[in-house]
PDB file of C-alpha atoms and ligand atoms in Angstrom:
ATOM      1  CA  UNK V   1     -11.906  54.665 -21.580  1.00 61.00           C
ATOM      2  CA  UNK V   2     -13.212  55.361 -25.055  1.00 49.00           C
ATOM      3  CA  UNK V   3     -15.338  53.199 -27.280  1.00 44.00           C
ATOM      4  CA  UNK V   4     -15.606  51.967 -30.187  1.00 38.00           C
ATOM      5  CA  UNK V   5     -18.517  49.620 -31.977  1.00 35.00           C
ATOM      6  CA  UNK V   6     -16.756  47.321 -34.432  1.00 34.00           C
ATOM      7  CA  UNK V   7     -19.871  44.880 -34.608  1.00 33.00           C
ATOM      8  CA  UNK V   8     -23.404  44.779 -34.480  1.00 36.00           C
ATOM      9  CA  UNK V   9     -24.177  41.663 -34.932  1.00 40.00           C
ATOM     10  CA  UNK V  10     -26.161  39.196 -32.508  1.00 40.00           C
ATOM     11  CA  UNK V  11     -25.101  36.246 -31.109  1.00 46.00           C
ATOM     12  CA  UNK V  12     -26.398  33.142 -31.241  1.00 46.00           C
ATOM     13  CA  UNK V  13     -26.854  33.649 -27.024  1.00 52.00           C
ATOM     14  CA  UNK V  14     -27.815  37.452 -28.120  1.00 62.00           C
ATOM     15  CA  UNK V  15     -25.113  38.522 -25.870  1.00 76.00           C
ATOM     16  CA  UNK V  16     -22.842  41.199 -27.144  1.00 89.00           C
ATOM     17  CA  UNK V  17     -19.145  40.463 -26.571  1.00 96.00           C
ATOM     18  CA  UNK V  18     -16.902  43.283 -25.401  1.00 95.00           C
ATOM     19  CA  UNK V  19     -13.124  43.282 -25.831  1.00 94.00           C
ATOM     20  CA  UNK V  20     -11.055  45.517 -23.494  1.00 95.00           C
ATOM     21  CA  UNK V  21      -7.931  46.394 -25.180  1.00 92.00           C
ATOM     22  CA  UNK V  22      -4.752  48.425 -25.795  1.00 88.00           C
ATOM     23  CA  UNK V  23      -3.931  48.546 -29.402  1.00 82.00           C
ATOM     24  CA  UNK V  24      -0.438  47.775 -28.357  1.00 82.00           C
ATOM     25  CA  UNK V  25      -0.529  45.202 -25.644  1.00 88.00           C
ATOM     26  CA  UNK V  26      -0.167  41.441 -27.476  1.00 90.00           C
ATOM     27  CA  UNK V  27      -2.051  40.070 -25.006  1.00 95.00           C
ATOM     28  CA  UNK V  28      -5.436  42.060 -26.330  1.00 92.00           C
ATOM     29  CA  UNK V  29      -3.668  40.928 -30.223  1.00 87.00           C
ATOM     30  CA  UNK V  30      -4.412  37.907 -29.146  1.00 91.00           C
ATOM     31  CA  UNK V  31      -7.612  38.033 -28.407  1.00 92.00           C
ATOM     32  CA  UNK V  32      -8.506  40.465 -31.801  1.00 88.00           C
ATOM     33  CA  UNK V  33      -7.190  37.701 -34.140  1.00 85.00           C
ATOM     34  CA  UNK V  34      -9.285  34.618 -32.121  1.00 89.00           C
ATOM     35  CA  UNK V  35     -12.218  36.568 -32.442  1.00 89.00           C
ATOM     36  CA  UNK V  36     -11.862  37.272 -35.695  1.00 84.00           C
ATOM     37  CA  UNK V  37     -10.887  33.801 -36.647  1.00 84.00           C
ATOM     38  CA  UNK V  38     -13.925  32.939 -34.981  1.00 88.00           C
ATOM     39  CA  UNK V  39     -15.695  35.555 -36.668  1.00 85.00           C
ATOM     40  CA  UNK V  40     -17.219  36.859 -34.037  1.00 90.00           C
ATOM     41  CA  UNK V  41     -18.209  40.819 -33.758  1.00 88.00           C
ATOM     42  CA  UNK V  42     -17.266  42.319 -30.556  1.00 89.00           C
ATOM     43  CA  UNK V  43     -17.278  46.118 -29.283  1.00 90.00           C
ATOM     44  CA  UNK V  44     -13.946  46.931 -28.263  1.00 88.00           C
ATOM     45  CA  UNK V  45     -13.626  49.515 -25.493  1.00 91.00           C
ATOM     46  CA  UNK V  46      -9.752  50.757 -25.437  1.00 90.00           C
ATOM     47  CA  UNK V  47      -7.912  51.117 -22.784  1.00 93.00           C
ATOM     48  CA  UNK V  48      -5.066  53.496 -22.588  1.00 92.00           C
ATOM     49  CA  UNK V  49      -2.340  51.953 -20.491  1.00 92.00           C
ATOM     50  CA  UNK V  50       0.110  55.008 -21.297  1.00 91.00           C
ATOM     51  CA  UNK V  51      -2.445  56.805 -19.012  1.00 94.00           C
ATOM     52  CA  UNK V  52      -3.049  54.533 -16.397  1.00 95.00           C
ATOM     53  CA  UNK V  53      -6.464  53.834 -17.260  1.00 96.00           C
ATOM     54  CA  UNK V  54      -5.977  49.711 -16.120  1.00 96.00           C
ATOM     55  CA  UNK V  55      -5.462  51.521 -12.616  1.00 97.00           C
ATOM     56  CA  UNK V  56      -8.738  53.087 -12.627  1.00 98.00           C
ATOM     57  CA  UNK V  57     -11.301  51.663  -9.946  1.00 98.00           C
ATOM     58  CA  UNK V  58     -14.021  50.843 -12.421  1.00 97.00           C
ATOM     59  CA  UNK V  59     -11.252  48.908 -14.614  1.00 98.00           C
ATOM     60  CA  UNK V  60     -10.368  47.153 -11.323  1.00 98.00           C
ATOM     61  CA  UNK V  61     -13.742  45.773 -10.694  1.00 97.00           C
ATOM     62  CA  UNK V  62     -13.222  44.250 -14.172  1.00 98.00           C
ATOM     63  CA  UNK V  63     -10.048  42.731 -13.618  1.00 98.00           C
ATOM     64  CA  UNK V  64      -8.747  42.983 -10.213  1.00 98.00           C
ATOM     65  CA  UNK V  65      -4.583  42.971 -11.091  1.00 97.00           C
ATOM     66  CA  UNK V  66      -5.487  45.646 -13.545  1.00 97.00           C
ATOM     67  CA  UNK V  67      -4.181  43.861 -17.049  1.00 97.00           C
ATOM     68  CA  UNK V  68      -5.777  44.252 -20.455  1.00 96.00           C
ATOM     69  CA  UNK V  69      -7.651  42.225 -22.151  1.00 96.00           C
ATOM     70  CA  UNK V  70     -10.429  41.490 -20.528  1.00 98.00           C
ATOM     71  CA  UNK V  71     -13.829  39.802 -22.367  1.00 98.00           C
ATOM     72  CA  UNK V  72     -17.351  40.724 -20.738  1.00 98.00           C
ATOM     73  CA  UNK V  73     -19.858  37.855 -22.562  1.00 97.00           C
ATOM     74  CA  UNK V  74     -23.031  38.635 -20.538  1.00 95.00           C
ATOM     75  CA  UNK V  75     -22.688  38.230 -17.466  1.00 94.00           C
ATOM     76  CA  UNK V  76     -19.427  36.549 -17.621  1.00 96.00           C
ATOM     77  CA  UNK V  77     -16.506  38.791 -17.037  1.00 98.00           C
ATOM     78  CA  UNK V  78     -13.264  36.789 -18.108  1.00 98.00           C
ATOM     79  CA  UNK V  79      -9.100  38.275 -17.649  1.00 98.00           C
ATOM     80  CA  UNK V  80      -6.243  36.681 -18.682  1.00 98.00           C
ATOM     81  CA  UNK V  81      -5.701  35.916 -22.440  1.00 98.00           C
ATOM     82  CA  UNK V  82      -5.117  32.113 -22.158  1.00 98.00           C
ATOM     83  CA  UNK V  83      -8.768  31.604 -19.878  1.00 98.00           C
ATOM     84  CA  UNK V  84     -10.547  33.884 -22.587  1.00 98.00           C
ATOM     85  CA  UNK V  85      -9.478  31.990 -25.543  1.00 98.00           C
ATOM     86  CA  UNK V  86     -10.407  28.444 -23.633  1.00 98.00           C
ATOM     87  CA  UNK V  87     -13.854  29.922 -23.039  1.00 98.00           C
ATOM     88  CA  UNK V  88     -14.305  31.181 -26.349  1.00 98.00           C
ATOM     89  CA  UNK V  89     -12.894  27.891 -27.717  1.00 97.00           C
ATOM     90  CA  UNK V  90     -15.690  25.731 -25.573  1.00 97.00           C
ATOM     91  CA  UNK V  91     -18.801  28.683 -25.926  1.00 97.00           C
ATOM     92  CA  UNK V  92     -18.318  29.232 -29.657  1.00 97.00           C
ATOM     93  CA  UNK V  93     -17.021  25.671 -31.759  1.00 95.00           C
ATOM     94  CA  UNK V  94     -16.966  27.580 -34.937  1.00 94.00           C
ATOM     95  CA  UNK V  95     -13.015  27.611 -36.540  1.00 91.00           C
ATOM     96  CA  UNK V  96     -11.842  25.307 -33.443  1.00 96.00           C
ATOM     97  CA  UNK V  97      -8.306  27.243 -32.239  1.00 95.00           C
ATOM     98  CA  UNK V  98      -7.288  23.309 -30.866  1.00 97.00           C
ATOM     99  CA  UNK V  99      -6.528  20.702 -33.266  1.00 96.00           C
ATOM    100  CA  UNK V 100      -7.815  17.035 -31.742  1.00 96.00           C
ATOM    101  CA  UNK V 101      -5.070  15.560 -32.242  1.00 96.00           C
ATOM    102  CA  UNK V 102      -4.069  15.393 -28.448  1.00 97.00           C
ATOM    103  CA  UNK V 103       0.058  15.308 -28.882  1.00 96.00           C
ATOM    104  CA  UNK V 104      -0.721  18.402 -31.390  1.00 95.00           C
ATOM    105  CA  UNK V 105      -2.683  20.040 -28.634  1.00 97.00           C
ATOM    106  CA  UNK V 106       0.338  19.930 -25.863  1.00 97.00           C
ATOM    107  CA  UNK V 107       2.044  21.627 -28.502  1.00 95.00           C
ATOM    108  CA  UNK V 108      -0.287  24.447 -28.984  1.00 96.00           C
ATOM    109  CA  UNK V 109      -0.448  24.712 -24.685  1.00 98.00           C
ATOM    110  CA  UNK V 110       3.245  24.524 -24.848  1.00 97.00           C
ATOM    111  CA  UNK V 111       3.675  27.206 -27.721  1.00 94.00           C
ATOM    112  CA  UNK V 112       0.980  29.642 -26.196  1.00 97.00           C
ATOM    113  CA  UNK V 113       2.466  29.007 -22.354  1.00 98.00           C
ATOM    114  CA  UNK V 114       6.015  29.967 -23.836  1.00 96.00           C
ATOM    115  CA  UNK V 115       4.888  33.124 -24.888  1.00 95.00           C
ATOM    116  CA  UNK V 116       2.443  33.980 -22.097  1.00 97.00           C
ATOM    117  CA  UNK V 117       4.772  32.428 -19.232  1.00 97.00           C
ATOM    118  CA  UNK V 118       8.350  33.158 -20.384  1.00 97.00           C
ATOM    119  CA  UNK V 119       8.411  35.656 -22.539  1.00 96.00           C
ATOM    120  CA  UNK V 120       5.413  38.627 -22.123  1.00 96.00           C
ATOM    121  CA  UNK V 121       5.521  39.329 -18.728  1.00 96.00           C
ATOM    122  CA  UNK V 122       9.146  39.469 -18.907  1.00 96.00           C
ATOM    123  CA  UNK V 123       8.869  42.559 -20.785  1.00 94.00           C
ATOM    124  CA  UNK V 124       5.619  43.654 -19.502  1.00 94.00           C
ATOM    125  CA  UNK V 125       4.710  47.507 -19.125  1.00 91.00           C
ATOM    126  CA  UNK V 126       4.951  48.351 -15.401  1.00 92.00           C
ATOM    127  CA  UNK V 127       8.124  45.534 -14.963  1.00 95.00           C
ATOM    128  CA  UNK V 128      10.192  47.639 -17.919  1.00 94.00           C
ATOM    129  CA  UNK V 129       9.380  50.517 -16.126  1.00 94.00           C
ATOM    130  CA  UNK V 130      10.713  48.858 -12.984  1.00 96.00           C
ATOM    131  CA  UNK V 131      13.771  48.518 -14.864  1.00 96.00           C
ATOM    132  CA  UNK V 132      13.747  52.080 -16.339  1.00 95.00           C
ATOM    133  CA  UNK V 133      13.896  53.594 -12.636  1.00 96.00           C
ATOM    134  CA  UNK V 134      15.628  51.343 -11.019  1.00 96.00           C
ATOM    135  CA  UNK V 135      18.572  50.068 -13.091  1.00 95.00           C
ATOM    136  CA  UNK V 136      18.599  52.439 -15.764  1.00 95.00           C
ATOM    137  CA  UNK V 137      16.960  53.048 -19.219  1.00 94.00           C
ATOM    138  CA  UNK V 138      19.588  51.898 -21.445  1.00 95.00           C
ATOM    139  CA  UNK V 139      19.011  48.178 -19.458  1.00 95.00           C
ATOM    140  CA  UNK V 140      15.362  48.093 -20.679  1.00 94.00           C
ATOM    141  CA  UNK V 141      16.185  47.258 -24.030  1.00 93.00           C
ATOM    142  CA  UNK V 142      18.846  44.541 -24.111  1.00 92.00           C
ATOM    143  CA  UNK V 143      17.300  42.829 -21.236  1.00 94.00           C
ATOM    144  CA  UNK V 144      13.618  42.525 -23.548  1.00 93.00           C
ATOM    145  CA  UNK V 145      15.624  41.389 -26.741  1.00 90.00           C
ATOM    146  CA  UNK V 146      17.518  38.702 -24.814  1.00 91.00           C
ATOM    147  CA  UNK V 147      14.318  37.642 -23.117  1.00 92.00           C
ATOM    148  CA  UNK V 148      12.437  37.278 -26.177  1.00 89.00           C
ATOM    149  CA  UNK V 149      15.614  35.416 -28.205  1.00 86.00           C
ATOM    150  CA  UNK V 150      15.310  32.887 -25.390  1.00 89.00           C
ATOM    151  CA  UNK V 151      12.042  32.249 -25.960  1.00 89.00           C
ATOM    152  CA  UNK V 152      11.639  32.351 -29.909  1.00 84.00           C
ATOM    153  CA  UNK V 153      15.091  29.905 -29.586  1.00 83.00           C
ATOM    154  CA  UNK V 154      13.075  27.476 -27.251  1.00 87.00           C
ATOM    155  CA  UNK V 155       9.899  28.057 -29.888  1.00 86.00           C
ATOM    156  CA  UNK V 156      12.124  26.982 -32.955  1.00 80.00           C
ATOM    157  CA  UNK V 157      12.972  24.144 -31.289  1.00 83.00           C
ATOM    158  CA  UNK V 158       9.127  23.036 -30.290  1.00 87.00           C
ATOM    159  CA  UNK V 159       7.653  24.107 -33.590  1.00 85.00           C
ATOM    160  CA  UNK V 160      10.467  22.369 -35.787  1.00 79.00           C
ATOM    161  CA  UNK V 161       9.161  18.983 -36.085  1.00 83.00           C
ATOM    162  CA  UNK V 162       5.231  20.200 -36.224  1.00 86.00           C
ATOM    163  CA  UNK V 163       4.601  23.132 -38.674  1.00 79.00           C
ATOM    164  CA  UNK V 164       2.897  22.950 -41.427  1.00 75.00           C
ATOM    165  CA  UNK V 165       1.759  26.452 -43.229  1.00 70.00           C
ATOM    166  CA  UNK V 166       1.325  27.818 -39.723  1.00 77.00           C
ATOM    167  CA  UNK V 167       2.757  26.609 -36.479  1.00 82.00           C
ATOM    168  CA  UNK V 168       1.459  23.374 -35.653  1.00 85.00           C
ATOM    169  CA  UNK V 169       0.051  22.312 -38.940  1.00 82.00           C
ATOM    170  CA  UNK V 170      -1.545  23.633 -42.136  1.00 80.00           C
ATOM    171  CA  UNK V 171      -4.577  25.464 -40.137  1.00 83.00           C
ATOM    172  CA  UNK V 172      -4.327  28.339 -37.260  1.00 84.00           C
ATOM    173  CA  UNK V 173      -4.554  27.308 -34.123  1.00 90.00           C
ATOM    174  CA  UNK V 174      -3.981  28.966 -29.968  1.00 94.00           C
ATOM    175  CA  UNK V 175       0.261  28.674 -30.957  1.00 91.00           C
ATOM    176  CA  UNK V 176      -0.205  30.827 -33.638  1.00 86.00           C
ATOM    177  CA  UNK V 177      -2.844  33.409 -31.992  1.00 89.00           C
ATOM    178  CA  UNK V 178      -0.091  33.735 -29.695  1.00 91.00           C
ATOM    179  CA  UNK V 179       2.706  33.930 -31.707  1.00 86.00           C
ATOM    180  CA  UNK V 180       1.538  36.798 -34.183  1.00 81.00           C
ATOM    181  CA  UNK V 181       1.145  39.311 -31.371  1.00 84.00           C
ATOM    182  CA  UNK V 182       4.909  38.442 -29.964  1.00 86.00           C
ATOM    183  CA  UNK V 183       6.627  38.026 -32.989  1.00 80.00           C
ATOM    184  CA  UNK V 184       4.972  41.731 -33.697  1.00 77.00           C
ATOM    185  CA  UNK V 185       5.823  43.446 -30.589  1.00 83.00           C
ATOM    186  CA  UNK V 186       9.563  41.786 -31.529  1.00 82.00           C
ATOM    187  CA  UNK V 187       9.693  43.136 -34.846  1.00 74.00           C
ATOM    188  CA  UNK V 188       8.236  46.387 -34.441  1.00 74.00           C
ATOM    189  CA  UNK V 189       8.457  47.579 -31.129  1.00 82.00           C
ATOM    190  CA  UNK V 190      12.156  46.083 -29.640  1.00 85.00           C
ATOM    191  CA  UNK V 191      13.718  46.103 -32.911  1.00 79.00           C
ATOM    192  CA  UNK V 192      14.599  42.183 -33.466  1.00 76.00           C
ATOM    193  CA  UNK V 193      15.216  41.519 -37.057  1.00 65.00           C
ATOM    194  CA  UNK V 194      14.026  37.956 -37.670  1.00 60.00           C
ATOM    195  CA  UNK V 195      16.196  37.188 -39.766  1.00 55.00           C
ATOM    196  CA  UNK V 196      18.905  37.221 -36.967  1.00 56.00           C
ATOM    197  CA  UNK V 197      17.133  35.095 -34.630  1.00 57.00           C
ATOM    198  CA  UNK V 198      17.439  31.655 -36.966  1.00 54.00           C
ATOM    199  CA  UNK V 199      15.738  29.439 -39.874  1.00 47.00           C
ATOM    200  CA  UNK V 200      12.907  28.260 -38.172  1.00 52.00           C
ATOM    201  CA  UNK V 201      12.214  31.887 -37.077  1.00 54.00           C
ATOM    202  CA  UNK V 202      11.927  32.549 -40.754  1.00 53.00           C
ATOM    203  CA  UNK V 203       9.206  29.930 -41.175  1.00 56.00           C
ATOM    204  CA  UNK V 204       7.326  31.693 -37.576  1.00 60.00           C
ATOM    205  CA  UNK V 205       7.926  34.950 -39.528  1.00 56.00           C
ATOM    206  CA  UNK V 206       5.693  33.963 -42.099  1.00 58.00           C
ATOM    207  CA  UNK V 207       3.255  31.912 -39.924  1.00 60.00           C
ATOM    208  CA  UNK V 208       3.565  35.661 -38.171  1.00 58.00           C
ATOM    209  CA  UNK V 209       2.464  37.421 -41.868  1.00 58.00           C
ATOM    210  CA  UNK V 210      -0.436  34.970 -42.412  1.00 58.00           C
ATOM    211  CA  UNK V 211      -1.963  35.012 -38.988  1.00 58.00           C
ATOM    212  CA  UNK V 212      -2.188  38.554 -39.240  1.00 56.00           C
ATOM    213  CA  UNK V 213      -4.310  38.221 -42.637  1.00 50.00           C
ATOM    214  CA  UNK V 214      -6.941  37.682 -39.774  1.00 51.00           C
ATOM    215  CA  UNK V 215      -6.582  40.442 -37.360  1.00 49.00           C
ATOM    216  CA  UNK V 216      -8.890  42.779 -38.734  1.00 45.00           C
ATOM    217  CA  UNK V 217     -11.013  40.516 -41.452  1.00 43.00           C
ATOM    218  CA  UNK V 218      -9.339  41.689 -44.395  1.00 41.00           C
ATOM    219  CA  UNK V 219      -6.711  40.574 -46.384  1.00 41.00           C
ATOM    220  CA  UNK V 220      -3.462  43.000 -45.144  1.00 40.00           C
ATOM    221  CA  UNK V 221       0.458  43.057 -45.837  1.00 39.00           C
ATOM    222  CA  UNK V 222       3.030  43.796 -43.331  1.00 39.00           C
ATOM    223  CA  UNK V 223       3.011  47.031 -43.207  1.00 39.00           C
ATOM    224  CA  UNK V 224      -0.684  47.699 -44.444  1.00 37.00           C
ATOM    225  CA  UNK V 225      -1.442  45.673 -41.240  1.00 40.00           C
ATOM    226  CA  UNK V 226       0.662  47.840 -38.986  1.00 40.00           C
ATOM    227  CA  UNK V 227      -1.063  50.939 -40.464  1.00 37.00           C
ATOM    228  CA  UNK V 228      -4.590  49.610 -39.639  1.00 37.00           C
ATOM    229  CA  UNK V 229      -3.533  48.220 -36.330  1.00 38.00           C
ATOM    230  CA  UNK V 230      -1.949  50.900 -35.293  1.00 36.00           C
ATOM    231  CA  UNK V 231      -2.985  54.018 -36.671  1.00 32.00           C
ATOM    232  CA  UNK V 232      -6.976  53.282 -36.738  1.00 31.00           C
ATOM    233  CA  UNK V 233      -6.064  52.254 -32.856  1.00 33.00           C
ATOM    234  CA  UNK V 234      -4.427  55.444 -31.871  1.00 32.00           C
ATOM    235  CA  UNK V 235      -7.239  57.051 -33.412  1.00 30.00           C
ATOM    236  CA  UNK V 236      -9.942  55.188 -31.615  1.00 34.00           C
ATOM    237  CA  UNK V 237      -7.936  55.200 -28.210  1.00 32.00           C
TER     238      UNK V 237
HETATM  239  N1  GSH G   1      -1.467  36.800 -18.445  1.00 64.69           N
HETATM  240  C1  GSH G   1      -2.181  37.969 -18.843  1.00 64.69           C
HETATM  241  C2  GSH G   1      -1.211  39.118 -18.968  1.00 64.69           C
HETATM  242  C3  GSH G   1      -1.918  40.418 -19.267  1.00 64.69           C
HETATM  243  C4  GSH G   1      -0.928  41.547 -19.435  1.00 64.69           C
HETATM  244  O1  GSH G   1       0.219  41.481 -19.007  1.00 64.69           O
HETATM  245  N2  GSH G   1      -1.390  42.611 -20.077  1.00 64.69           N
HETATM  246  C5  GSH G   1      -0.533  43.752 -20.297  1.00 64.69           C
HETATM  247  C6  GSH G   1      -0.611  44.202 -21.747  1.00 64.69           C
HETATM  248  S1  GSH G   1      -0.034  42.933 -22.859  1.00 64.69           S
HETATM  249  C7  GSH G   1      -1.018  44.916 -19.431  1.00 64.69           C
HETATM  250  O2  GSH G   1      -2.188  45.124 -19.311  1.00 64.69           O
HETATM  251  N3  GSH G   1      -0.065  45.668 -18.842  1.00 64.69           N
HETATM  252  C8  GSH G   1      -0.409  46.797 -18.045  1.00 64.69           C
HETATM  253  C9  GSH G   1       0.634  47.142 -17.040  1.00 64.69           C
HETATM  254  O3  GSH G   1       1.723  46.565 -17.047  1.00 64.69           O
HETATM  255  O4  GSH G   1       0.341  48.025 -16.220  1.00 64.69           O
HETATM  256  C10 GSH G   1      -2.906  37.699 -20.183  1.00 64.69           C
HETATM  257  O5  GSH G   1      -2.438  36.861 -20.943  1.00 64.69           O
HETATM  258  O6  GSH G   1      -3.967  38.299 -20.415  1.00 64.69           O
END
C-alpha cells in the first residue's frame, strides 16, 4: 500500500485522519468529497484493488470483509462508507452533510441507501468478476448498465419533487456525496450517456458536475476533474 500526505493540518482532537482508498472505487469518492466538504485534511493511503491489496492480512485487520474505504480517526477504525460519513457527520458539525429538516433527511438516507444498497454492490469488483468467469465477459457489461438504469430511474423519481441546485435542496448534502461517485463510475467507466437515462437525470448530471467542484478543493470541469482524479491517483497508487 503506498502513501500519500495530502494534509498536515491538526485537528481540533489532534488526531490525524487517514483515508484508505482506491482512486476508482465510489465508495472511497465518497468519502474524498465529505471530507473535503468538511474541509478536513486527511492522509490518504491507496489501496490497489487491481492487485489484491484489500486481501492482504494487515488490510484485513482494518476491515475484516476486505472493502475500501476505510477511515482510521485515532483510535477509531471505521469501514463502510455510510457508518464513516455518520461519524464524521456527528465528530465534526462543520458543513452539516444532513439537512434538519427530518422528511428532507429520509430523503438523503433513501438517496444514499439506493446507491449503496441497490446499485454499487451490484456491480462491485470481485461480483463482476464472478460474472466474467462464470457467465461470460460480454454479460458483465449489460448486466452493470441495466443495474445502474434501475437505480438512477428509481433516483429520478425520489429526487423529482426535492432538488433544488443539488439533490435535495440548494446545499450538498449525504444524497449528493453519494450520487457524484455513481453517476461517475456510470459515465466514465460503463459507458451510460446521461442523456439517455431521462430529464431528471439531466438535473443529477449537473448536481453530479457541481459536487465534484469539491472533490479535490479546487474549482474543476468535467474532464479537468477526471484528469486530477484519475491521473494524480494512478500516479500516487
Ligand atoms: N458498503 C461498503 C461497500 C464497500 C465496497 O464495496 N468497496 C469496493 C470499492 S467501491 C471494494 O473495496 N471492492 C473490492 C472488491 O470487490 O474486492 C461501503 O459503502 O463502504
Amino acid at each position: 500500500m503506498a502513501s500519500a500526505s495530502v494534509g498536515e493540518e491538526e485537528h481540533n482532537n489532534n488526531n490525524k485522519l487517514i483515508l484508505y482508498s482506491y482512486w476508482r472505487s465510489s465508495c472511497s469518492f465518497r468519502l474524498r468529497i465529505a471530507l473535503n466538504v468538511k474541509g478536513l485534511k486527511y492522509e490518504y493511503r491507496a489501496v490497489n484493488l487491481l492487485k489484491g491489496e484489500q486481501t492482504h492480512p494487515e488490510f484485513l485487520q482494518l476491515n475484516p470483509i476486505g472493502f475500501v474505504p476505510v477511515l482510521v480517526d485515532g483510535p477509531a477504525v471505521i469501514f463502510d462508507s455510510f457508518a464513516i460519513i455518520m461519524f464524521l457527520e456527528d465528530k465534526y458539525p462543520q458543513h452539516p452533510l444532513l439537512p434538519t429538516d427530518i422528511h428532507k433527511r429520509a430523503i438523503n438516507f433513501q438517496a444514499a441507501s439506493i446507491v449503496s444498497s441497490s446499485i454499487q454492490p451490484l456491480h462491485n469488483l470481485n461480483l463482476l468478476k464472478y460474472i466474467e468467469e462464470k457467465v461470460g465477459p460480454d454479460e458483465k457489461l449489460p448486466w452493470v448498465q441495466g443495474v445502474i438504469r434501475k437505480g438512477f430511474t428509481a433516483l429520478e423519481k425520489l429526487l423529482k419533487e426535492h432538488s433544488g441546485r443539488y439533490a435535495t435542496g440548494d446545499e450538498i448534502f449525504m444524497a449528493d456525496i453519494f450520487l457524484a461517485p455513481q453517476l461517475h463510475s456510470a459515465y466514465k467507466r460503463f459507458n451510460i450517456p446521461m442523456v439517455q437515462i431521462g430529464q431528471v437525470h439531466l438535473l443529477i448530471s449537473l448536481i453530479y458536475f457541481k459536487v465534484l467542484y469539491y472533490c479535490w478543493g479546487k474549482p474543476c470541469r468535467l474532464e479537468k476533474m477526471h484528469d486530477v482524479v484519475f491521473q494524480t491517483s494512478v500516479q500516487v497508487e
